[in-house]
Amino acid sequence: QVQLVESGGGLVQPGGSLRLSCAASGTILSNNAMGWYRQAPGKERELVAVITSGGNTNYVDSVKGRFIISRDNAKNTVYLQMNTLKPEDTAVYYCNYNAYYGSRWRDYWGQGTQVTVSS
């Protein structure tokens, strides 16, 4: 089992920045992917950014050039640096961890942290 604990959400004005952190604990495999998803009221959850244990990254188009995902493998922690925030970034952000345990794919979720971008 894997537990993910998120921190760093809050209220910020448009154009501001926040950094989200997610610390993983439990039976963590060295070969894995971690990412951030978000869900706004009335909308489906969407992938924001993902990073593999090897450092490969992908971003949804709407955050490219503004958000940076990174990780510290020694601490089993993933970060999301969110710059030039826009009101449309307002959502609950969820940390995700996934890996193959043998032939079975497993994923785990953080508790979610609210990010609100408003004047």
PDB file of C-alpha atoms in Angstrom:
ATOM      1  CA  GLN A   1       0.000   0.000   0.000  1.00  0.00           C
ATOM      2  CA  VAL A   2       1.035   3.570  -0.670  1.00  0.00           C
ATOM      3  CA  GLN A   3      -0.064   6.662   1.194  1.00  0.00           C
ATOM      4  CA  LEU A   4       0.218  10.133  -0.318  1.00  0.00           C
ATOM      5  CA  VAL A   5       0.092  13.290   1.771  1.00  0.00           C
ATOM      6  CA  GLU A   6      -0.324  16.620   0.006  1.00  0.00           C
ATOM      7  CA  SER A   7       0.408  20.152   1.115  1.00  0.00           C
ATOM      8  CA  GLY A   8       0.781  23.640  -0.320  1.00  0.00           C
ATOM      9  CA  GLY A   9      -2.673  24.577  -1.547  1.00  0.00           C
ATOM     10  CA  GLY A  10      -4.348  27.857  -0.781  1.00  0.00           C
ATOM     11  CA  LEU A  11      -5.710  31.125  -2.107  1.00  0.00           C
ATOM     12  CA  VAL A  12      -3.637  33.181  -4.518  1.00  0.00           C
ATOM     13  CA  GLN A  13      -4.278  36.138  -6.811  1.00  0.00           C
ATOM     14  CA  PRO A  14      -4.098  35.789 -10.589  1.00  0.00           C
ATOM     15  CA  GLY A  15      -0.492  35.884 -11.702  1.00  0.00           C
ATOM     16  CA  GLY A  16       0.739  34.503  -8.403  1.00  0.00           C
ATOM     17  CA  SER A  17       2.517  31.263  -7.596  1.00  0.00           C
ATOM     18  CA  LEU A  18       2.103  28.233  -5.378  1.00  0.00           C
ATOM     19  CA  ARG A  19       4.119  25.091  -4.848  1.00  0.00           C
ATOM     20  CA  LEU A  20       2.379  21.824  -4.085  1.00  0.00           C
ATOM     21  CA  SER A  21       4.175  18.946  -2.402  1.00  0.00           C
ATOM     22  CA  CYS A  22       3.244  15.286  -2.129  1.00  0.00           C
ATOM     23  CA  ALA A  23       5.134  12.827   0.044  1.00  0.00           C
ATOM     24  CA  ALA A  24       4.675   9.114  -0.586  1.00  0.00           C
ATOM     25  CA  SER A  25       5.180   6.335   1.925  1.00  0.00           C
ATOM     26  CA  GLY A  26       4.618   2.596   1.993  1.00  0.00           C
ATOM     27  CA  THR A  27       5.593  -0.076  -0.508  1.00  0.00           C
ATOM     28  CA  ILE A  28       7.101   2.203  -3.133  1.00  0.00           C
ATOM     29  CA  LEU A  29       8.733   0.740  -6.216  1.00  0.00           C
ATOM     30  CA  SER A  30      11.776   2.397  -7.697  1.00  0.00           C
ATOM     31  CA  ASN A  31      10.203   2.333 -11.171  1.00  0.00           C
ATOM     32  CA  ASN A  32       7.066   4.428 -10.982  1.00  0.00           C
ATOM     33  CA  ALA A  33       5.259   7.525 -12.144  1.00  0.00           C
ATOM     34  CA  MET A  34       3.835  10.321 -10.045  1.00  0.00           C
ATOM     35  CA  GLY A  35       1.597  13.101 -11.173  1.00  0.00           C
ATOM     36  CA  TRP A  36      -0.900  15.786 -10.371  1.00  0.00           C
ATOM     37  CA  TYR A  37      -4.548  15.787 -11.387  1.00  0.00           C
ATOM     38  CA  ARG A  38      -7.151  18.441 -10.771  1.00  0.00           C
ATOM     39  CA  GLN A  39     -10.910  18.592 -10.626  1.00  0.00           C
ATOM     40  CA  ALA A  40     -13.053  21.706 -10.686  1.00  0.00           C
ATOM     41  CA  PRO A  41     -16.725  21.689  -9.650  1.00  0.00           C
ATOM     42  CA  GLY A  42     -18.882  20.180 -12.368  1.00  0.00           C
ATOM     43  CA  LYS A  43     -15.888  19.028 -14.389  1.00  0.00           C
ATOM     44  CA  GLU A  44     -14.103  15.735 -14.813  1.00  0.00           C
ATOM     45  CA  ARG A  45     -10.733  15.107 -13.242  1.00  0.00           C
ATOM     46  CA  GLU A  46      -7.907  15.869 -15.648  1.00  0.00           C
ATOM     47  CA  LEU A  47      -4.211  15.125 -15.705  1.00  0.00           C
ATOM     48  CA  VAL A  48      -2.116  18.235 -15.125  1.00  0.00           C
ATOM     49  CA  ALA A  49       1.420  16.864 -15.137  1.00  0.00           C
ATOM     50  CA  VAL A  50       3.231  13.575 -14.700  1.00  0.00           C
ATOM     51  CA  ILE A  51       6.841  12.636 -14.036  1.00  0.00           C
ATOM     52  CA  THR A  52       8.454   9.217 -14.111  1.00  0.00           C
ATOM     53  CA  SER A  53      11.106   8.002 -11.717  1.00  0.00           C
ATOM     54  CA  GLY A  54      13.545   8.520 -14.600  1.00  0.00           C
ATOM     55  CA  GLY A  55      12.611  12.187 -14.875  1.00  0.00           C
ATOM     56  CA  ASN A  56      10.492  12.208 -18.035  1.00  0.00           C
ATOM     57  CA  THR A  57       7.640  14.718 -17.868  1.00  0.00           C
ATOM     58  CA  ASN A  58       4.389  15.538 -19.630  1.00  0.00           C
ATOM     59  CA  TYR A  59       1.983  18.438 -19.151  1.00  0.00           C
ATOM     60  CA  VAL A  60      -1.505  19.301 -20.227  1.00  0.00           C
ATOM     61  CA  ASP A  61      -1.374  22.058 -22.842  1.00  0.00           C
ATOM     62  CA  SER A  62      -3.069  24.637 -20.636  1.00  0.00           C
ATOM     63  CA  VAL A  63      -0.214  24.660 -18.095  1.00  0.00           C
ATOM     64  CA  LYS A  64       2.797  24.327 -20.369  1.00  0.00           C
ATOM     65  CA  GLY A  65       5.278  27.095 -19.724  1.00  0.00           C
ATOM     66  CA  ARG A  66       3.677  27.948 -16.370  1.00  0.00           C
ATOM     67  CA  PHE A  67       3.877  24.797 -14.239  1.00  0.00           C
ATOM     68  CA  ILE A  68       6.915  22.666 -13.479  1.00  0.00           C
ATOM     69  CA  ILE A  69       6.732  19.164 -12.041  1.00  0.00           C
ATOM     70  CA  SER A  70       9.744  17.721 -10.254  1.00  0.00           C
ATOM     71  CA  ARG A  71      10.572  14.971  -7.798  1.00  0.00           C
ATOM     72  CA  ASP A  72      13.048  13.950  -5.159  1.00  0.00           C
ATOM     73  CA  ASN A  73      13.374  10.186  -5.402  1.00  0.00           C
ATOM     74  CA  ALA A  74      15.328   9.927  -2.157  1.00  0.00           C
ATOM     75  CA  LYS A  75      12.389  11.521  -0.320  1.00  0.00           C
ATOM     76  CA  ASN A  76       9.658   9.916  -2.451  1.00  0.00           C
ATOM     77  CA  THR A  77       8.242  13.379  -2.948  1.00  0.00           C
ATOM     78  CA  VAL A  78       6.796  15.074  -6.010  1.00  0.00           C
ATOM     79  CA  TYR A  79       6.347  18.823  -6.404  1.00  0.00           C
ATOM     80  CA  LEU A  80       4.287  21.054  -8.634  1.00  0.00           C
ATOM     81  CA  GLN A  81       5.537  24.606  -9.012  1.00  0.00           C
ATOM     82  CA  MET A  82       2.600  26.638 -10.280  1.00  0.00           C
ATOM     83  CA  ASN A  83       3.447  30.036 -11.769  1.00  0.00           C
ATOM     84  CA  THR A  84       1.375  32.720 -13.469  1.00  0.00           C
ATOM     85  CA  LEU A  85      -1.766  31.216 -12.011  1.00  0.00           C
ATOM     86  CA  LYS A  86      -5.088  31.881 -13.700  1.00  0.00           C
ATOM     87  CA  PRO A  87      -8.645  31.668 -12.359  1.00  0.00           C
ATOM     88  CA  GLU A  88      -9.220  28.619 -14.544  1.00  0.00           C
ATOM     89  CA  ASP A  89      -6.536  26.814 -12.536  1.00  0.00           C
ATOM     90  CA  THR A  90      -8.908  26.810  -9.561  1.00  0.00           C
ATOM     91  CA  ALA A  91      -9.573  23.197  -8.589  1.00  0.00           C
ATOM     92  CA  VAL A  92      -8.867  20.494  -6.080  1.00  0.00           C
ATOM     93  CA  TYR A  93      -5.452  19.084  -6.919  1.00  0.00           C
ATOM     94  CA  TYR A  94      -4.769  15.405  -6.318  1.00  0.00           C
ATOM     95  CA  CYS A  95      -1.404  13.693  -6.185  1.00  0.00           C
ATOM     96  CA  ASN A  96      -1.129  10.320  -7.907  1.00  0.00           C
ATOM     97  CA  TYR A  97       1.349   7.468  -7.702  1.00  0.00           C
ATOM     98  CA  ASN A  98       1.276   4.427  -9.962  1.00  0.00           C
ATOM     99  CA  ALA A  99       3.449   1.440 -10.727  1.00  0.00           C
ATOM    100  CA  TYR A 100       3.303  -2.163 -11.829  1.00  0.00           C
ATOM    101  CA  TYR A 101       3.428  -4.612  -8.943  1.00  0.00           C
ATOM    102  CA  GLY A 102       4.248  -7.738 -10.860  1.00  0.00           C
ATOM    103  CA  SER A 103       1.753  -7.812 -13.721  1.00  0.00           C
ATOM    104  CA  ARG A 104      -0.830  -5.657 -11.937  1.00  0.00           C
ATOM    105  CA  TRP A 105      -1.006  -1.902 -12.337  1.00  0.00           C
ATOM    106  CA  ARG A 106      -1.847  -0.043  -9.159  1.00  0.00           C
ATOM    107  CA  ASP A 107      -2.473   3.598  -8.487  1.00  0.00           C
ATOM    108  CA  TYR A 108      -2.991   5.608  -5.334  1.00  0.00           C
ATOM    109  CA  TRP A 109      -4.317   9.062  -4.617  1.00  0.00           C
ATOM    110  CA  GLY A 110      -3.641  11.842  -2.194  1.00  0.00           C
ATOM    111  CA  GLN A 111      -6.390  13.475  -0.183  1.00  0.00           C
ATOM    112  CA  GLY A 112      -6.611  16.522  -2.441  1.00  0.00           C
ATOM    113  CA  THR A 113      -5.684  20.122  -1.767  1.00  0.00           C
ATOM    114  CA  GLN A 114      -7.714  23.169  -2.783  1.00  0.00           C
ATOM    115  CA  VAL A 115      -6.130  25.755  -5.054  1.00  0.00           C
ATOM    116  CA  THR A 116      -8.164  28.922  -5.531  1.00  0.00           C
ATOM    117  CA  VAL A 117      -7.033  31.677  -7.895  1.00  0.00           C
ATOM    118  CA  SER A 118      -9.095  34.808  -7.396  1.00  0.00           C
ATOM    119  CA  SER A 119      -8.851  38.547  -6.895  1.00  0.00           C
TER     120      SER A 119
END
